[in-house]
Amino acid sequence: MRISFHGGHSGDYCDHAGGKLEDVICKAISDGFTHYGLSEHMPRVRQEELYPEEIQRGRTPEQLEQMFAFYIQEARQLQYKYRNQLHLLVGMETELMEQNDFTQIDRICETYTPDYVVGSIHYLNGIPFDYSQQEFEKLEKELGGTEAVYCAYYDAQFELMQYLHPQVIGHFDLIRIFRPEFPLSRKVWEKIERNLAYGISYQALFEINARAFKKKLTEPYPQAEILQLLLSLGGKITLGDDSHHPDEVGLNFDRLFDFLQKQNISSLYALEKDEQGEVGHKMVSVSKM
Ligand SMILES: [Zn+2]
Ligand SMILES: [Zn+2]
């Protein structure tokens, strides 16, 4: 069974993605996905938070929110249109711009009522650390080194998890993106274990994210060592292609399946929405298609 619960970003609603949202869904269907979760980025609300490509296009925060509103609207229509071919969920991926400031996440969730949320951290100290090597280095300078950056990342993730209980934890160790060889100290491991245990305590699904391969990492997010700890603690796993274009639906899933096999993973979890609108877990078996 093919599933993905993180991705479906499209050029229609995200300036660093490409292609059309409906084509994402058609590609998922033709690739044999049974479940697919869309998780467009939630809109950022301050001018200084815009990405360079958004500034280039003359976007304003108001426009970003308008685009998000249109995303939810079209995604709901497509969810209905393709209901007999694909179990499609309409979700969103979080941004936490400042530690402890959950006002925007709360407001967006209340206004647009997504089916589920992918809890992700892309910003620390107002810096989008996964955007480029330069941004990552800037953060290291501000916080005083790589270990401090890792600690800040896992602390921010912990706060997000405690506050929001996101159904899916997105790219758990994204902080590796530009420092994949950085050895994890005991202090960092303690934070990792704390976050894993906390997510497990409220039944979060941890996503294994294939986009790491596109970023030239040799293992997905989370890396094998963290994944094994997660499994030993009883964690539940789902998959994500983190697609930003219809052509990226299921991208590198062949490598991902090889990785799952090496890690002895044979069952995964999907999110399913029932007739009452309740979202629950469904266990699915790993199979290559
Ligand atoms: Zn993105
Ligand atoms: Zn992300």
GROMACS .gro file of C-alpha atoms and ligand atoms in nm:
model
  291
    1MET     CA    1   0.000   0.000   0.000
    2ARG     CA    2   0.122   0.346  -0.081
    3ILE     CA    3   0.047   0.624   0.162
    4SER     CA    4   0.176   0.973   0.226
    5PHE     CA    5   0.064   1.222   0.487
    6HIS     CA    6   0.304   1.506   0.429
    7GLY     CA    7   0.321   1.683   0.096
    8GLY     CA    8   0.099   1.789  -0.187
    9HIS     CA    9   0.242   2.139  -0.188
   10SER     CA   10   0.164   2.282  -0.531
   11GLY     CA   11   0.249   2.588  -0.738
   12ASP     CA   12  -0.114   2.693  -0.706
   13TYR     CA   13  -0.075   2.769  -0.337
   14CYS     CA   14   0.296   2.773  -0.253
   15ASP     CA   15   0.560   2.988  -0.423
   16HIS     CA   16   0.844   2.742  -0.363
   17ALA     CA   17   0.642   2.456  -0.517
   18GLY     CA   18   0.525   2.393  -0.873
   19GLY     CA   19   0.240   2.239  -1.073
   20LYS     CA   20  -0.129   2.216  -1.004
   21LEU     CA   21  -0.299   2.073  -0.697
   22GLU     CA   22  -0.536   1.857  -0.897
   23ASP     CA   23  -0.241   1.705  -1.085
   24VAL     CA   24  -0.087   1.606  -0.751
   25ILE     CA   25  -0.399   1.407  -0.671
   26CYS     CA   26  -0.423   1.250  -1.017
   27LYS     CA   27  -0.058   1.146  -0.990
   28ALA     CA   28  -0.120   0.991  -0.647
   29ILE     CA   29  -0.412   0.792  -0.789
   30SER     CA   30  -0.220   0.676  -1.096
   31ASP     CA   31   0.078   0.576  -0.877
   32GLY     CA   32  -0.146   0.352  -0.669
   33PHE     CA   33  -0.170   0.553  -0.350
   34THR     CA   34  -0.462   0.448  -0.132
   35HIS     CA   35  -0.428   0.736   0.117
   36TYR     CA   36  -0.287   1.079   0.056
   37GLY     CA   37  -0.267   1.373   0.292
   38LEU     CA   38  -0.227   1.728   0.169
   39SER     CA   39  -0.037   1.951   0.409
   40GLU     CA   40   0.006   2.295   0.260
   41HIS     CA   41   0.217   2.533   0.468
   42MET     CA   42   0.011   2.755   0.695
   43PRO     CA   43   0.038   3.122   0.600
   44ARG     CA   44   0.299   3.341   0.768
   45VAL     CA   45   0.164   3.672   0.887
   46ARG     CA   46   0.454   3.916   0.906
   47GLN     CA   47   0.617   4.085   0.609
   48GLU     CA   48   0.967   3.997   0.738
   49GLU     CA   49   0.874   3.628   0.733
   50LEU     CA   50   0.828   3.615   0.357
   51TYR     CA   51   1.068   3.402   0.153
   52PRO     CA   52   1.275   3.563  -0.127
   53GLU     CA   53   1.057   3.412  -0.402
   54GLU     CA   54   0.748   3.555  -0.233
   55ILE     CA   55   0.905   3.900  -0.209
   56GLN     CA   56   1.001   3.873  -0.577
   57ARG     CA   57   0.640   3.811  -0.666
   58GLY     CA   58   0.530   4.106  -0.455
   59ARG     CA   59   0.333   3.892  -0.210
   60THR     CA   60   0.191   4.029   0.110
   61PRO     CA   61   0.098   3.828   0.421
   62GLU     CA   62  -0.268   3.896   0.337
   63GLN     CA   63  -0.218   3.731  -0.001
   64LEU     CA   64  -0.056   3.428   0.159
   65GLU     CA   65  -0.359   3.383   0.377
   66GLN     CA   66  -0.590   3.427   0.080
   67MET     CA   67  -0.395   3.158  -0.106
   68PHE     CA   68  -0.431   2.927   0.192
   69ALA     CA   69  -0.805   2.988   0.204
   70PHE     CA   70  -0.830   2.899  -0.167
   71TYR     CA   71  -0.616   2.590  -0.105
   72ILE     CA   72  -0.857   2.461   0.159
   73GLN     CA   73  -1.152   2.536  -0.067
   74GLU     CA   74  -1.012   2.356  -0.373
   75ALA     CA   75  -0.874   2.068  -0.168
   76ARG     CA   76  -1.220   2.008  -0.018
   77GLN     CA   77  -1.372   2.002  -0.368
   78LEU     CA   78  -1.108   1.755  -0.486
   79GLN     CA   79  -1.153   1.543  -0.174
   80TYR     CA   80  -1.516   1.500  -0.275
   81LYS     CA   81  -1.451   1.465  -0.648
   82TYR     CA   82  -1.202   1.180  -0.605
   83ARG     CA   83  -1.365   1.021  -0.298
   84ASN     CA   84  -1.408   0.685  -0.470
   85GLN     CA   85  -1.048   0.665  -0.587
   86LEU     CA   86  -0.842   0.798  -0.300
   87HIS     CA   87  -0.874   0.851   0.073
   88LEU     CA   88  -0.768   1.215   0.061
   89LEU     CA   89  -0.720   1.425   0.372
   90VAL     CA   90  -0.693   1.802   0.375
   91GLY     CA   91  -0.435   1.913   0.627
   92MET     CA   92  -0.177   2.178   0.692
   93GLU     CA   93   0.184   2.198   0.801
   94THR     CA   94   0.263   2.427   1.091
   95GLU     CA   95   0.503   2.713   1.124
   96LEU     CA   96   0.614   2.826   1.467
   97MET     CA   97   0.769   3.166   1.410
   98GLU     CA   98   0.840   3.247   1.772
   99GLN     CA   99   0.872   3.010   2.059
  100ASN     CA  100   0.553   2.991   2.264
  101ASP     CA  101   0.353   3.196   2.016
  102PHE     CA  102   0.072   2.969   1.911
  103THR     CA  103  -0.176   3.245   1.830
  104GLN     CA  104  -0.145   3.206   1.454
  105ILE     CA  105  -0.164   2.828   1.459
  106ASP     CA  106  -0.476   2.847   1.676
  107ARG     CA  107  -0.639   3.107   1.455
  108ILE     CA  108  -0.565   2.923   1.130
  109CYS     CA  109  -0.689   2.591   1.271
  110GLU     CA  110  -1.009   2.748   1.399
  111THR     CA  111  -1.076   2.936   1.076
  112TYR     CA  112  -0.998   2.661   0.824
  113THR     CA  113  -1.054   2.342   1.027
  114PRO     CA  114  -0.808   2.111   0.851
  115ASP     CA  115  -0.861   1.735   0.887
  116TYR     CA  116  -0.522   1.701   1.052
  117VAL     CA  117  -0.201   1.887   1.120
  118VAL     CA  118   0.161   1.805   1.041
  119GLY     CA  119   0.368   1.950   1.323
  120SER     CA  120   0.689   2.090   1.177
  121ILE     CA  121   0.954   2.336   1.286
  122HIS     CA  122   1.129   2.532   1.008
  123TYR     CA  123   1.219   2.849   1.201
  124LEU     CA  124   1.437   2.913   1.504
  125ASN     CA  125   1.504   3.266   1.632
  126GLY     CA  126   1.309   3.388   1.330
  127ILE     CA  127   1.558   3.220   1.093
  128PRO     CA  128   1.432   2.966   0.835
  129PHE     CA  129   1.718   2.724   0.906
  130ASP     CA  130   1.624   2.473   0.637
  131TYR     CA  131   1.613   2.733   0.361
  132SER     CA  132   1.987   2.747   0.290
  133GLN     CA  133   2.331   2.670   0.426
  134GLN     CA  134   2.377   3.045   0.490
  135GLU     CA  135   2.064   3.069   0.704
  136PHE     CA  136   2.175   2.763   0.900
  137GLU     CA  137   2.516   2.918   0.965
  138LYS     CA  138   2.354   3.242   1.071
  139LEU     CA  139   2.158   3.050   1.332
  140GLU     CA  140   2.470   2.868   1.454
  141LYS     CA  141   2.639   3.204   1.505
  142GLU     CA  142   2.341   3.344   1.691
  143LEU     CA  143   2.296   3.047   1.920
  144GLY     CA  144   2.664   2.960   1.964
  145GLY     CA  145   2.719   2.640   1.768
  146THR     CA  146   2.563   2.332   1.615
  147GLU     CA  147   2.473   2.159   1.941
  148ALA     CA  148   2.290   2.468   2.062
  149VAL     CA  149   2.097   2.473   1.734
  150TYR     CA  150   2.000   2.108   1.776
  151CYS     CA  151   1.888   2.168   2.134
  152ALA     CA  152   1.681   2.472   2.038
  153TYR     CA  153   1.519   2.271   1.758
  154TYR     CA  154   1.414   1.982   1.979
  155ASP     CA  155   1.292   2.219   2.252
  156ALA     CA  156   1.077   2.410   2.001
  157GLN     CA  157   0.942   2.081   1.866
  158PHE     CA  158   0.858   1.968   2.219
  159GLU     CA  159   0.665   2.288   2.287
  160LEU     CA  160   0.474   2.249   1.962
  161MET     CA  161   0.389   1.888   2.042
  162GLN     CA  162   0.274   1.972   2.394
  163TYR     CA  163   0.058   2.260   2.285
  164LEU     CA  164  -0.094   2.125   1.967
  165HIS     CA  165  -0.073   1.744   1.973
  166PRO     CA  166  -0.024   1.736   1.596
  167GLN     CA  167  -0.148   1.407   1.449
  168VAL     CA  168   0.168   1.375   1.239
  169ILE     CA  169   0.519   1.479   1.340
  170GLY     CA  170   0.686   1.612   1.026
  171HIS     CA  171   1.047   1.532   0.938
  172PHE     CA  172   1.141   1.468   1.302
  173ASP     CA  173   1.513   1.548   1.263
  174LEU     CA  174   1.500   1.808   0.985
  175ILE     CA  175   1.769   1.991   1.182
  176ARG     CA  176   2.017   1.743   1.027
  177ILE     CA  177   1.959   1.898   0.685
  178PHE     CA  178   2.292   2.081   0.658
  179ARG     CA  179   2.482   1.891   0.931
  180PRO     CA  180   2.402   1.524   0.865
  181GLU     CA  181   2.733   1.406   1.014
  182PHE     CA  182   2.708   1.605   1.335
  183PRO     CA  183   2.749   1.358   1.623
  184LEU     CA  184   2.455   1.365   1.863
  185SER     CA  185   2.564   1.439   2.218
  186ARG     CA  186   2.398   1.286   2.519
  187LYS     CA  187   2.220   1.611   2.585
  188VAL     CA  188   2.067   1.606   2.236
  189TRP     CA  189   1.974   1.237   2.267
  190GLU     CA  190   1.786   1.311   2.590
  191LYS     CA  191   1.576   1.570   2.412
  192ILE     CA  192   1.514   1.335   2.120
  193GLU     CA  193   1.402   1.058   2.352
  194ARG     CA  194   1.182   1.299   2.549
  195ASN     CA  195   1.009   1.417   2.228
  196LEU     CA  196   0.961   1.065   2.094
  197ALA     CA  197   0.813   0.946   2.423
  198TYR     CA  198   0.583   1.245   2.440
  199GLY     CA  199   0.452   1.193   2.085
  200ILE     CA  200   0.394   0.826   2.160
  201SER     CA  201   0.202   0.917   2.477
  202TYR     CA  202  -0.067   1.093   2.274
  203GLN     CA  203  -0.057   0.852   1.976
  204ALA     CA  204   0.118   1.078   1.726
  205LEU     CA  205   0.227   0.930   1.396
  206PHE     CA  206   0.590   0.992   1.314
  207GLU     CA  207   0.648   1.047   0.946
  208ILE     CA  208   0.937   0.891   0.762
  209ASN     CA  209   1.010   1.162   0.510
  210ALA     CA  210   1.161   1.080   0.170
  211ARG     CA  211   1.254   1.435   0.081
  212ALA     CA  212   1.582   1.393   0.271
  213PHE     CA  213   1.705   1.185  -0.028
  214LYS     CA  214   1.637   1.476  -0.261
  215LYS     CA  215   1.845   1.692  -0.028
  216LYS     CA  216   2.128   1.439  -0.079
  217LEU     CA  217   2.110   1.284   0.268
  218THR     CA  218   2.174   0.910   0.275
  219GLU     CA  219   1.890   0.835   0.517
  220PRO     CA  220   1.539   0.979   0.540
  221TYR     CA  221   1.410   1.186   0.830
  222PRO     CA  222   1.437   1.050   1.093
  223GLN     CA  223   1.774   0.880   1.058
  224ALA     CA  224   1.796   0.507   1.134
  225GLU     CA  225   1.925   0.543   1.491
  226ILE     CA  226   1.639   0.770   1.593
  227LEU     CA  227   1.390   0.551   1.410
  228GLN     CA  228   1.510   0.243   1.597
  229LEU     CA  229   1.473   0.423   1.928
  230LEU     CA  230   1.123   0.528   1.824
  231LEU     CA  231   1.031   0.169   1.738
  232SER     CA  232   1.177   0.034   2.062
  233LEU     CA  233   0.956   0.280   2.253
  234GLY     CA  234   0.648   0.160   2.062
  235GLY     CA  235   0.608   0.451   1.820
  236LYS     CA  236   0.380   0.448   1.519
  237ILE     CA  237   0.508   0.536   1.176
  238THR     CA  238   0.362   0.685   0.863
  239LEU     CA  239   0.521   0.802   0.538
  240GLY     CA  240   0.556   1.133   0.361
  241ASP     CA  241   0.688   1.225   0.018
  242ASP     CA  242   0.687   1.598   0.111
  243SER     CA  243   0.610   1.660  -0.256
  244HIS     CA  244   0.632   2.015  -0.388
  245HIS     CA  245   0.522   1.926  -0.745
  246PRO     CA  246   0.301   1.658  -0.905
  247ASP     CA  247   0.620   1.494  -1.038
  248GLU     CA  248   0.743   1.454  -0.680
  249VAL     CA  249   0.449   1.244  -0.563
  250GLY     CA  250   0.607   0.924  -0.432
  251LEU     CA  251   0.954   1.049  -0.525
  252ASN     CA  252   1.228   0.821  -0.389
  253PHE     CA  253   0.973   0.583  -0.239
  254ASP     CA  254   1.173   0.294  -0.389
  255ARG     CA  255   1.469   0.400  -0.175
  256LEU     CA  256   1.233   0.454   0.115
  257PHE     CA  257   1.094   0.100   0.087
  258ASP     CA  258   1.447  -0.042   0.078
  259PHE     CA  259   1.523   0.156   0.391
  260LEU     CA  260   1.205   0.029   0.563
  261GLN     CA  261   1.303  -0.324   0.480
  262LYS     CA  262   1.652  -0.278   0.623
  263GLN     CA  263   1.496  -0.132   0.936
  264ASN     CA  264   1.262  -0.432   0.965
  265ILE     CA  265   0.949  -0.224   0.937
  266SER     CA  266   0.650  -0.411   0.804
  267SER     CA  267   0.355  -0.207   0.925
  268LEU     CA  268   0.268   0.156   0.895
  269TYR     CA  269  -0.024   0.372   0.993
  270ALA     CA  270  -0.255   0.580   0.780
  271LEU     CA  271  -0.502   0.843   0.892
  272GLU     CA  272  -0.862   0.780   0.794
  273LYS     CA  273  -1.162   1.003   0.831
  274ASP     CA  274  -1.491   0.832   0.907
  275GLU     CA  275  -1.845   0.936   0.816
  276GLN     CA  276  -1.872   1.143   1.134
  277GLY     CA  277  -1.560   1.332   1.038
  278GLU     CA  278  -1.346   1.168   1.309
  279VAL     CA  279  -0.987   1.105   1.207
  280GLY     CA  280  -0.836   0.781   1.333
  281HIS     CA  281  -0.552   0.539   1.263
  282LYS     CA  282  -0.553   0.244   1.027
  283MET     CA  283  -0.270  -0.007   1.022
  284VAL     CA  284  -0.143  -0.090   0.672
  285SER     CA  285   0.125  -0.326   0.555
  286VAL     CA  286   0.434  -0.218   0.370
  287SER     CA  287   0.440  -0.337   0.016
  288LYS     CA  288   0.630  -0.221  -0.286
  289MET     CA  289   0.428  -0.123  -0.590
  290ZN      ZN  290   0.760   2.365   0.139
  291ZN      ZN  291   0.839   2.088   0.616
   0.00000   0.00000   0.00000
